[in-house]
Short mmCIF file of C-alpha atoms in Angstrom, two decimals:
data_model
loop_
_atom_site.label_atom_id
_atom_site.label_comp_id
_atom_site.label_asym_id
_atom_site.label_seq_id
_atom_site.Cartn_x
_atom_site.Cartn_y
_atom_site.Cartn_z
CA UNK A 10 1.93 -23.65 17.91
CA UNK A 11 4.27 -22.18 20.55
CA UNK A 12 7.29 -22.87 18.34
CA UNK A 13 5.63 -21.15 15.35
CA UNK A 14 4.71 -18.13 17.46
CA UNK A 15 8.29 -17.92 18.80
CA UNK A 16 9.73 -18.00 15.26
CA UNK A 17 7.28 -15.34 14.05
CA UNK A 18 8.04 -13.06 17.01
CA UNK A 19 11.79 -13.47 16.42
CA UNK A 20 11.45 -12.52 12.75
CA UNK A 21 9.28 -9.50 13.50
CA UNK A 22 10.97 -8.15 16.61
CA UNK A 23 14.64 -9.11 16.18
CA UNK A 24 15.46 -9.42 12.48
CA UNK A 25 13.35 -6.72 10.85
CA UNK A 26 12.53 -6.26 7.18
CA UNK A 27 16.01 -5.08 6.20
CA UNK A 28 17.45 -8.43 7.33
CA UNK A 29 14.66 -10.95 6.82
CA UNK A 30 13.64 -10.03 3.25
CA UNK A 31 17.24 -9.99 1.90
CA UNK A 32 17.91 -13.30 3.68
CA UNK A 33 14.81 -14.76 2.02
CA UNK A 34 15.93 -13.41 -1.36
CA UNK A 35 19.39 -14.94 -0.82
CA UNK A 36 17.76 -18.33 -0.29
CA UNK A 37 15.57 -17.84 -3.38
CA UNK A 38 18.61 -16.81 -5.43
CA UNK A 39 20.57 -19.90 -4.39
CA UNK A 40 17.57 -22.12 -5.16
CA UNK A 41 17.50 -20.51 -8.62
CA UNK A 42 21.14 -21.67 -9.11
CA UNK A 43 22.76 -18.25 -8.69
CA UNK A 44 26.40 -18.13 -7.63
CA UNK A 45 26.69 -17.49 -3.91
CA UNK A 46 28.75 -14.33 -4.45
CA UNK A 47 26.13 -12.88 -6.84
CA UNK A 48 23.18 -13.89 -4.67
CA UNK A 49 24.83 -12.52 -1.53
CA UNK A 50 25.72 -9.20 -3.20
CA UNK A 51 22.17 -8.81 -4.51
CA UNK A 52 20.67 -9.66 -1.11
CA UNK A 53 22.97 -7.25 0.73
CA UNK A 54 22.20 -4.46 -1.76
CA UNK A 55 18.50 -5.13 -1.22
CA UNK A 56 19.00 -4.74 2.53
CA UNK A 57 20.79 -1.45 1.90
CA UNK A 58 17.95 -0.31 -0.39
CA UNK A 59 15.29 -1.14 2.22
CA UNK A 60 17.28 0.60 4.95
CA UNK A 61 17.93 3.69 2.83
CA UNK A 62 14.31 3.94 1.72
CA UNK A 63 13.08 3.44 5.28
CA UNK A 64 15.31 6.29 6.48
CA UNK A 65 14.04 8.56 3.70
CA UNK A 66 10.37 7.69 4.28
CA UNK A 67 10.75 8.29 8.02
CA UNK A 68 12.47 11.60 7.23
CA UNK A 69 9.71 12.60 4.83
CA UNK A 70 6.92 11.45 7.12
CA UNK A 71 8.54 13.25 10.06
CA UNK A 72 9.11 16.62 8.41
CA UNK A 73 5.95 16.71 6.32
CA UNK A 74 3.87 14.93 8.96
CA UNK A 75 4.82 17.40 11.68
CA UNK A 76 3.90 20.30 9.41
CA UNK A 77 0.59 18.71 8.47
CA UNK A 78 -0.17 17.98 12.13
CA UNK A 79 0.55 21.62 12.95
CA UNK A 80 -1.83 22.61 10.18
CA UNK A 81 -4.47 20.31 11.68
CA UNK A 82 -4.03 21.84 15.14
CA UNK A 83 -4.30 25.35 13.75
CA UNK A 84 -7.85 24.60 12.57
CA UNK A 85 -8.99 24.63 16.18
CA UNK A 86 -11.44 21.81 15.50
CA UNK A 87 -11.96 19.29 18.29
CA UNK A 88 -12.99 15.87 16.99
CA UNK A 89 -13.21 13.01 19.53
CA UNK A 90 -11.34 10.25 17.64
CA UNK A 91 -7.55 10.21 17.97
CA UNK A 92 -5.74 9.33 14.74
CA UNK A 93 -3.16 6.71 15.72
CA UNK A 94 -2.05 5.92 12.17
CA UNK A 95 -1.13 2.47 10.95
CA UNK A 96 1.30 1.68 13.84
CA UNK A 97 -1.60 1.69 16.30
CA UNK A 98 -3.60 -0.66 14.12
CA UNK A 99 -0.60 -2.98 13.68
CA UNK A 100 -0.11 -3.15 17.45
CA UNK A 101 -3.74 -4.12 17.95
CA UNK A 102 -3.42 -6.75 15.22
CA UNK A 103 -0.39 -8.45 16.75
CA UNK A 104 -2.10 -8.52 20.15
CA UNK A 105 -4.79 -10.84 18.73
CA UNK A 106 -4.32 -14.39 20.13
CA UNK A 107 -4.63 -16.01 16.66
CA UNK A 108 -2.35 -13.53 14.85
CA UNK A 109 0.53 -15.97 14.27
CA UNK A 110 -1.77 -18.34 12.34
CA UNK A 111 -1.97 -15.78 9.53
CA UNK A 112 1.57 -16.61 8.41
CA UNK A 113 0.92 -20.25 7.43
CA UNK A 114 -2.45 -19.24 5.96
CA UNK A 115 -0.85 -16.54 3.77
CA UNK A 116 1.96 -18.81 2.60
CA UNK A 117 -0.33 -21.80 2.11
CA UNK A 118 -2.87 -19.94 -0.05
CA UNK A 119 -0.04 -18.47 -2.14
CA UNK A 120 1.59 -21.87 -2.76
CA UNK A 121 -1.72 -23.52 -3.69
CA UNK A 122 -2.56 -20.78 -6.20
CA UNK A 123 0.93 -20.97 -7.71
CA UNK A 124 0.67 -24.75 -8.12
CA UNK A 125 -2.77 -24.38 -9.73
CA UNK A 126 -1.49 -21.59 -12.02
CA UNK A 127 -4.04 -19.17 -10.57
CA UNK A 128 -1.43 -16.52 -9.77
CA UNK A 129 2.00 -15.42 -10.98
CA UNK A 130 2.86 -13.73 -7.70
CA UNK A 131 5.13 -15.18 -5.03
CA UNK A 132 4.54 -12.79 -2.13
CA UNK A 133 7.55 -12.46 0.18
CA UNK A 134 6.23 -9.29 1.84
CA UNK A 135 5.59 -10.92 5.20
CA UNK A 136 5.52 -7.65 7.11
CA UNK A 137 2.15 -6.73 5.72
CA UNK A 138 0.66 -9.93 7.10
CA UNK A 139 -0.56 -7.61 9.85
CA UNK A 140 -3.00 -6.17 7.31
CA UNK A 141 -4.66 -9.58 6.92
CA UNK A 142 -4.64 -10.02 10.70
CA UNK A 143 -6.33 -6.65 11.16
CA UNK A 144 -9.07 -7.60 8.72
CA UNK A 145 -9.59 -10.89 10.54
CA UNK A 146 -9.67 -9.10 13.91
CA UNK A 147 -12.24 -6.52 12.78
CA UNK A 148 -14.50 -9.06 11.08
CA UNK A 149 -14.23 -11.50 14.00
CA UNK A 150 -15.04 -8.77 16.50
CA UNK A 151 -17.99 -7.30 14.61
CA UNK A 152 -19.52 -10.63 13.48
CA UNK A 153 -18.68 -12.51 16.67
CA UNK A 154 -17.14 -15.32 14.58
CA UNK A 155 -13.42 -16.08 14.33
CA UNK A 156 -14.18 -18.32 11.35
CA UNK A 157 -15.63 -15.41 9.37
CA UNK A 158 -12.51 -13.43 10.26
CA UNK A 159 -10.26 -16.04 8.66
CA UNK A 160 -12.60 -16.35 5.65
CA UNK A 161 -12.35 -12.60 5.06
CA UNK A 162 -8.56 -12.70 5.45
CA UNK A 163 -8.33 -15.60 2.98
CA UNK A 164 -10.32 -13.66 0.39
CA UNK A 165 -8.05 -10.67 0.98
CA UNK A 166 -4.95 -12.83 0.39
CA UNK A 167 -6.35 -14.02 -2.94
CA UNK A 168 -7.32 -10.49 -4.02
CA UNK A 169 -3.85 -9.19 -3.18
CA UNK A 170 -2.18 -11.93 -5.22
CA UNK A 171 -4.45 -11.29 -8.22
CA UNK A 172 -3.72 -7.57 -7.90
CA UNK A 173 -0.02 -8.40 -7.84
CA UNK A 174 -0.45 -10.20 -11.16
CA UNK A 175 -1.77 -7.11 -12.94
CA UNK A 176 0.57 -4.60 -11.25
CA UNK A 177 3.77 -6.50 -12.15
CA UNK A 178 4.20 -5.03 -15.67
CA UNK A 179 3.28 -1.59 -14.35
CA UNK A 180 5.85 -1.82 -11.55
CA UNK A 181 8.51 -2.65 -14.15
CA UNK A 182 7.47 0.34 -16.30
CA UNK A 183 7.60 2.70 -13.32
CA UNK A 184 10.77 1.41 -11.66
CA UNK A 185 12.69 -0.40 -14.39
CA UNK A 186 12.90 -3.47 -12.13
CA UNK A 187 11.81 -6.66 -13.94
CA UNK A 188 10.02 -9.56 -12.31
CA UNK A 189 8.70 -7.81 -9.19
CA UNK A 190 5.28 -6.56 -8.15
CA UNK A 191 3.43 -4.91 -5.25
CA UNK A 192 0.61 -7.17 -3.96
CA UNK A 193 -0.20 -4.70 -1.20
CA UNK A 194 -3.66 -4.31 0.31
CA UNK A 195 -3.63 -0.54 -0.25
CA UNK A 196 -3.78 -1.02 -4.02
CA UNK A 197 -7.27 -2.53 -3.71
CA UNK A 198 -8.77 0.98 -3.37
CA UNK A 199 -8.35 1.02 -7.16
CA UNK A 200 -11.39 -1.25 -7.38
CA UNK A 201 -13.65 1.74 -6.64
CA UNK A 202 -11.47 4.27 -8.46
CA UNK A 203 -11.04 2.26 -11.68
CA UNK A 204 -14.45 3.11 -13.22
CA UNK A 205 -13.84 6.78 -12.46
CA UNK A 206 -10.37 6.56 -13.96
CA UNK A 207 -11.82 5.09 -17.16
CA UNK A 208 -14.06 8.17 -17.43
CA UNK A 209 -11.19 10.55 -16.69
CA UNK A 210 -9.15 9.05 -19.52
CA UNK A 211 -11.83 10.26 -21.94
CA UNK A 212 -11.17 13.87 -20.87
CA UNK A 213 -8.25 15.36 -22.87
CA UNK A 214 -6.75 17.20 -19.88
CA UNK A 215 -6.51 14.03 -17.79
CA UNK A 216 -5.39 11.79 -20.66
CA UNK A 217 -2.21 13.66 -21.57
CA UNK A 218 1.18 12.62 -20.11
CA UNK A 219 1.52 14.18 -16.66
CA UNK A 220 4.32 12.32 -14.91
CA UNK A 221 7.47 13.99 -13.55
CA UNK A 222 9.31 13.76 -16.87
CA UNK A 223 6.40 15.30 -18.78
CA UNK A 224 6.18 18.13 -16.25
CA UNK A 225 9.88 18.87 -16.67
CA UNK A 226 9.37 19.31 -20.41
CA UNK A 227 6.35 21.59 -19.98
CA UNK A 228 7.24 23.79 -17.02
CA UNK A 229 11.03 23.63 -17.08
CA UNK A 230 12.81 24.17 -13.78
CA UNK A 231 9.53 23.99 -11.85
CA UNK A 232 9.26 20.34 -12.89
CA UNK A 233 12.59 19.43 -11.30
CA UNK A 234 12.28 17.13 -8.29
CA UNK A 235 14.17 19.49 -6.00
CA UNK A 236 12.25 22.58 -7.09
CA UNK A 237 8.85 20.86 -6.80
CA UNK A 238 9.78 19.64 -3.34
CA UNK A 239 11.01 23.06 -2.29
CA UNK A 240 7.84 24.83 -3.44
CA UNK A 241 5.53 22.30 -1.80
CA UNK A 242 7.52 22.37 1.45
CA UNK A 243 7.54 26.18 1.52
CA UNK A 244 3.78 26.46 0.97
CA UNK A 245 2.99 23.75 3.52
CA UNK A 246 5.27 25.44 6.04
CA UNK A 247 3.62 28.82 5.58
CA UNK A 248 0.13 27.30 5.82
CA UNK A 249 1.17 25.49 9.02
CA UNK A 250 2.32 28.68 10.70
CA UNK A 251 6.04 27.86 10.61
CA UNK A 252 7.04 31.42 9.71
CA UNK A 253 9.63 32.33 7.07
CA UNK A 254 12.61 30.56 8.64
CA UNK A 255 10.75 27.37 9.49
CA UNK A 256 9.07 27.29 6.09
CA UNK A 257 12.41 27.66 4.29
CA UNK A 258 13.84 24.81 6.38
CA UNK A 259 10.85 22.64 5.47
CA UNK A 260 11.33 23.60 1.81
CA UNK A 261 14.92 22.36 1.87
CA UNK A 262 13.89 19.17 3.69
CA UNK A 263 11.20 18.39 1.10
CA UNK A 264 13.60 19.19 -1.75
CA UNK A 265 16.19 16.88 -0.18
CA UNK A 266 13.75 13.99 0.10
CA UNK A 267 12.41 14.31 -3.45
CA UNK A 268 15.96 14.48 -4.80
CA UNK A 269 17.21 11.43 -2.87
CA UNK A 270 14.20 9.14 -3.39
CA UNK A 271 15.06 8.32 -7.05
CA UNK A 272 18.72 7.77 -6.13
CA UNK A 273 17.93 5.24 -3.43
CA UNK A 274 15.28 3.53 -5.60
CA UNK A 275 18.00 2.62 -8.12
CA UNK A 276 19.44 0.29 -5.47
CA UNK A 277 16.29 -1.84 -5.69
CA UNK A 278 16.88 -2.33 -9.41
CA UNK A 279 20.54 -3.09 -8.83
CA UNK A 280 19.63 -5.69 -6.20
CA UNK A 281 16.58 -7.32 -7.75
CA UNK A 282 17.42 -7.47 -11.45
CA UNK A 283 19.97 -10.35 -11.12
CA UNK A 284 17.59 -12.35 -8.92
CA UNK A 285 14.69 -11.69 -11.30
CA UNK A 286 16.76 -12.87 -14.27
CA UNK A 287 17.80 -16.02 -12.37
CA UNK A 288 14.17 -16.80 -11.53
CA UNK A 289 13.13 -16.22 -15.15
CA UNK A 290 15.86 -18.56 -16.45
CA UNK A 291 14.97 -21.20 -13.85
CA UNK A 292 11.27 -21.10 -14.76
CA UNK A 293 11.95 -21.25 -18.50
CA UNK A 294 14.04 -24.39 -18.06
CA UNK A 295 11.59 -26.21 -15.81
CA UNK A 296 8.20 -24.70 -16.58
CA UNK A 297 7.90 -23.58 -20.16
CA UNK A 298 6.07 -20.26 -20.39
CA UNK A 299 5.81 -19.89 -16.58
CA UNK A 300 6.23 -16.31 -15.33
CA UNK A 301 6.63 -15.43 -11.67
CA UNK A 302 6.57 -12.02 -9.99
CA UNK A 303 8.26 -11.53 -6.62
CA UNK A 304 5.82 -9.61 -4.41
CA UNK A 305 7.45 -6.86 -2.35
CA UNK A 306 6.32 -3.97 -0.14
CA UNK A 307 5.29 -0.66 -1.73
CA UNK A 308 8.52 1.28 -0.92
CA UNK A 309 10.07 -0.07 -4.13
CA UNK A 310 7.79 2.54 -5.76
CA UNK A 311 8.80 5.34 -3.40
CA UNK A 312 11.36 6.66 -5.86
CA UNK A 313 8.51 7.99 -8.02
CA UNK A 314 8.15 11.61 -6.97
CA UNK A 315 4.62 11.78 -8.37
CA UNK A 316 3.62 9.71 -5.36
CA UNK A 317 4.89 12.27 -2.86
CA UNK A 318 3.69 15.32 -4.79
CA UNK A 319 0.16 13.89 -4.99
CA UNK A 320 0.00 12.88 -1.36
CA UNK A 321 1.26 16.23 -0.02
CA UNK A 322 -1.05 18.28 -2.26
CA UNK A 323 -4.07 16.34 -0.94
CA UNK A 324 -3.24 17.01 2.74
CA UNK A 325 -5.24 20.28 2.93
CA UNK A 326 -8.16 18.59 1.15
CA UNK A 327 -8.22 15.82 3.75
CA UNK A 328 -8.21 18.36 6.56
CA UNK A 329 -11.00 20.47 5.07
CA UNK A 330 -13.18 17.41 4.46
CA UNK A 331 -12.56 16.18 8.02
CA UNK A 332 -14.02 19.48 9.24
CA UNK A 333 -16.99 19.82 6.89
CA UNK A 334 -18.13 16.22 6.33
CA UNK A 335 -21.24 15.56 8.43
CA UNK A 336 -20.82 12.67 10.84
CA UNK A 337 -17.03 12.48 10.65
CA UNK A 338 -15.39 12.22 14.09
CA UNK A 339 -11.71 11.73 13.12
CA UNK A 340 -9.22 14.60 12.82
CA UNK A 341 -6.29 13.52 10.59
CA UNK A 342 -3.03 13.47 12.51
CA UNK A 343 -0.71 10.43 12.50
CA UNK A 344 -2.20 9.19 9.23
CA UNK A 345 -2.46 12.56 7.56
CA UNK A 346 -0.01 11.63 4.79
CA UNK A 347 -2.47 9.45 2.88
CA UNK A 348 -0.45 6.59 1.44
CA UNK A 349 -3.64 4.52 1.43
CA UNK A 350 -4.77 5.96 -1.90
CA UNK A 351 -1.61 7.14 -3.59
CA UNK A 352 0.21 3.83 -4.17
CA UNK A 353 -2.75 2.33 -6.00
CA UNK A 354 -3.38 5.58 -7.87
CA UNK A 355 0.24 5.64 -9.03
CA UNK A 356 -0.04 2.13 -10.46
CA UNK A 357 -3.49 2.57 -11.96
CA UNK A 358 -2.75 5.87 -13.73
CA UNK A 359 0.81 5.10 -14.83
CA UNK A 360 1.99 8.05 -12.70
CA UNK A 361 -0.44 10.57 -14.19
CA UNK A 362 -0.23 13.27 -11.54
CA UNK A 363 -3.50 14.97 -12.50
CA UNK A 364 -5.56 11.82 -12.15
CA UNK A 365 -3.70 10.81 -8.98
CA UNK A 366 -4.62 14.08 -7.26
CA UNK A 367 -8.22 13.78 -8.47
CA UNK A 368 -8.45 10.27 -6.99
CA UNK A 369 -6.97 11.54 -3.73
CA UNK A 370 -9.69 14.17 -3.45
CA UNK A 371 -12.69 11.98 -4.30
CA UNK A 372 -11.55 9.04 -2.18
CA UNK A 373 -10.91 11.07 0.99
CA UNK A 374 -14.51 10.71 2.29
CA UNK A 375 -14.23 6.90 2.05
CA UNK A 376 -11.24 6.92 4.38
CA UNK A 377 -12.72 9.37 6.88
CA UNK A 378 -16.08 7.61 7.11
CA UNK A 379 -14.32 4.24 7.31
CA UNK A 380 -12.23 5.55 10.19
CA UNK A 381 -15.39 6.88 11.85
CA UNK A 382 -17.26 3.58 11.53
CA UNK A 383 -14.44 1.42 12.91
CA UNK A 384 -13.37 3.84 15.68
CA UNK A 385 -15.61 2.30 18.37
CA UNK A 386 -14.40 -1.23 17.58
CA UNK A 387 -10.74 -0.25 17.37
CA UNK A 388 -11.02 1.53 20.72
CA UNK A 389 -12.63 -1.40 22.50
CA UNK A 390 -10.12 -3.83 21.04
CA UNK A 391 -7.20 -1.61 22.00
CA UNK A 392 -8.37 -1.47 25.62
CA UNK A 393 -9.28 -5.16 25.82
CA UNK A 394 -5.99 -6.41 24.38
CA UNK A 395 -3.90 -3.85 26.24
CA UNK A 396 -2.30 -2.72 22.98
CA UNK A 397 -3.22 0.87 23.85
CA UNK A 398 -4.90 2.72 26.70
CA UNK A 399 -7.58 5.02 25.34
CA UNK A 400 -8.96 7.44 27.98
CA UNK A 401 -12.67 7.48 28.62
CA UNK A 402 -14.49 9.88 26.31
CA UNK A 403 -11.87 9.45 23.58
CA UNK A 404 -11.75 7.09 20.60
CA UNK A 405 -8.86 5.60 18.65
CA UNK A 406 -8.89 5.24 14.87
CA UNK A 407 -6.88 5.87 11.70
CA UNK A 408 -7.86 8.74 9.43
CA UNK A 409 -6.57 7.12 6.24
CA UNK A 410 -7.94 3.70 7.06
CA UNK A 411 -6.59 1.19 4.50
CA UNK A 412 -9.29 -0.55 2.49
CA UNK A 413 -12.26 1.06 4.28
CA UNK A 414 -14.63 -0.11 1.54
CA UNK A 415 -13.83 -3.81 1.46
CA UNK A 416 -13.28 -4.09 5.23
CA UNK A 417 -16.65 -2.48 5.89
CA UNK A 418 -18.36 -4.84 3.44
CA UNK A 419 -16.63 -7.88 4.93
CA UNK A 420 -17.63 -6.94 8.49
CA UNK A 421 -21.23 -5.97 7.78
CA UNK A 422 -21.85 -8.51 5.00
CA UNK A 423 -20.67 -11.45 7.11
CA UNK A 424 -22.86 -10.09 9.91
CA UNK A 425 -25.89 -10.78 7.72
CA UNK A 426 -26.59 -7.32 6.28
CA UNK A 427 -28.23 -8.12 2.92
CA UNK A 428 -27.40 -4.73 1.38
CA UNK A 429 -23.74 -5.20 2.30
CA UNK A 430 -23.77 -8.69 0.76
CA UNK A 431 -25.11 -7.21 -2.48
CA UNK A 432 -22.55 -4.40 -2.40
CA UNK A 433 -19.76 -6.92 -1.71
CA UNK A 434 -20.78 -8.90 -4.81
CA UNK A 435 -20.78 -5.66 -6.82
CA UNK A 436 -17.34 -4.78 -5.40
CA UNK A 437 -15.97 -8.18 -6.47
CA UNK A 438 -17.51 -7.62 -9.91
CA UNK A 439 -15.72 -4.27 -10.18
CA UNK A 440 -12.46 -5.93 -9.15
CA UNK A 441 -12.95 -8.56 -11.86
CA UNK A 442 -13.56 -5.79 -14.42
CA UNK A 443 -10.38 -3.99 -13.36
CA UNK A 444 -8.39 -7.24 -13.34
CA UNK A 445 -9.47 -8.33 -16.83
CA UNK A 446 -9.05 -4.82 -18.28
CA UNK A 447 -5.53 -4.44 -16.91
CA UNK A 448 -4.64 -7.94 -18.01
CA UNK A 449 -5.72 -7.17 -21.60
CA UNK A 450 -3.85 -3.87 -21.48
CA UNK A 451 -0.65 -5.60 -20.33
CA UNK A 452 -0.98 -8.23 -23.05
CA UNK A 453 -1.48 -5.55 -25.71
CA UNK A 454 1.75 -3.86 -24.62
CA UNK A 455 3.60 -7.17 -24.79
CA UNK A 456 2.38 -7.72 -28.37
CA UNK A 457 3.52 -4.29 -29.59
#
């Protein structure tokens, strides 16, 4: 156990995603009989893509996040729960004594499902193991049972892999990268949004093409990535009290980010396409008809500017709802850029900006109330583990709490709440409906 924990800590603290994931892909490429030179070049390009995208996301989160935080402060509202964002939750997760056991559990469940042909997804996104750990921590703490925590995490692993199966074709359509998918926990919010999305598709306004390319055709220069970014940055700056000079600077920063995102995203395609083709050839030779998606973190989708436009437009909505929703105690701050809805919405709507923004608005209360419910438990855990020191009278939470619906149902359902058990069964039924519908849709596109 000590050896495993040492290896896990070394990977997380010393190597980092930009080294570990490319190294893993190099090994996979060589196992798929790629030439070393080709596998190495692809792996190195992948490392460059991850590094470049990380720099851009940090840049975007910093400039837009600071403006949004200034906007939040200008409201003058004093809510007791501090929004620590996902880094605070990750720190609490890794402080859990059983955290390192989630790695073999995640890998083991994935391998078993692949052998049994119950998934097409090989998930190499080991950084988001913390998400499974956090679920296990919350459920264990609230139910008083570590076993229930690992049961909940195991179900989450399976759900993520099944989600990866249906998102694979959509990821290829949105990025042009074959053979990859995004089995990320944040896409599971689509389970609740899917029925609403089916209704929206029956409304002509929401059913017309509304991605970045369609906008360029309809509104000309205002649909250009740089112009959209500049306008959004300028308006956010003015609303945040930056003044003319500061707002213009923010406009240029947003325009820069939205222009560079698609450029950097092309590196993912350049890196992953050769490996994907090698895997496809390998599987065809040894397992006739076997298709495998490589599961990666969501930043491979970050080149889609619809994602950033939708998430920035919904910032004021999140703030207003935080103020007016009765019972909410969390003021959005570190998590104010709500990635917890937008990645799933991008995949579910095929980058339909109108429906993405609609989903961002209607889902905001779920995140705020989820953050409110878990705040007391997150605070106690933070203080007990020493991961954070929360002053007396204050609470720690995360305003855009990932998966607030399913985590709440896990925690309360496994605690014996009959209503939550019923709602959890309904939630799983909705997931099955979404899974089968998307699977049929993907098959229909393949047959065209």
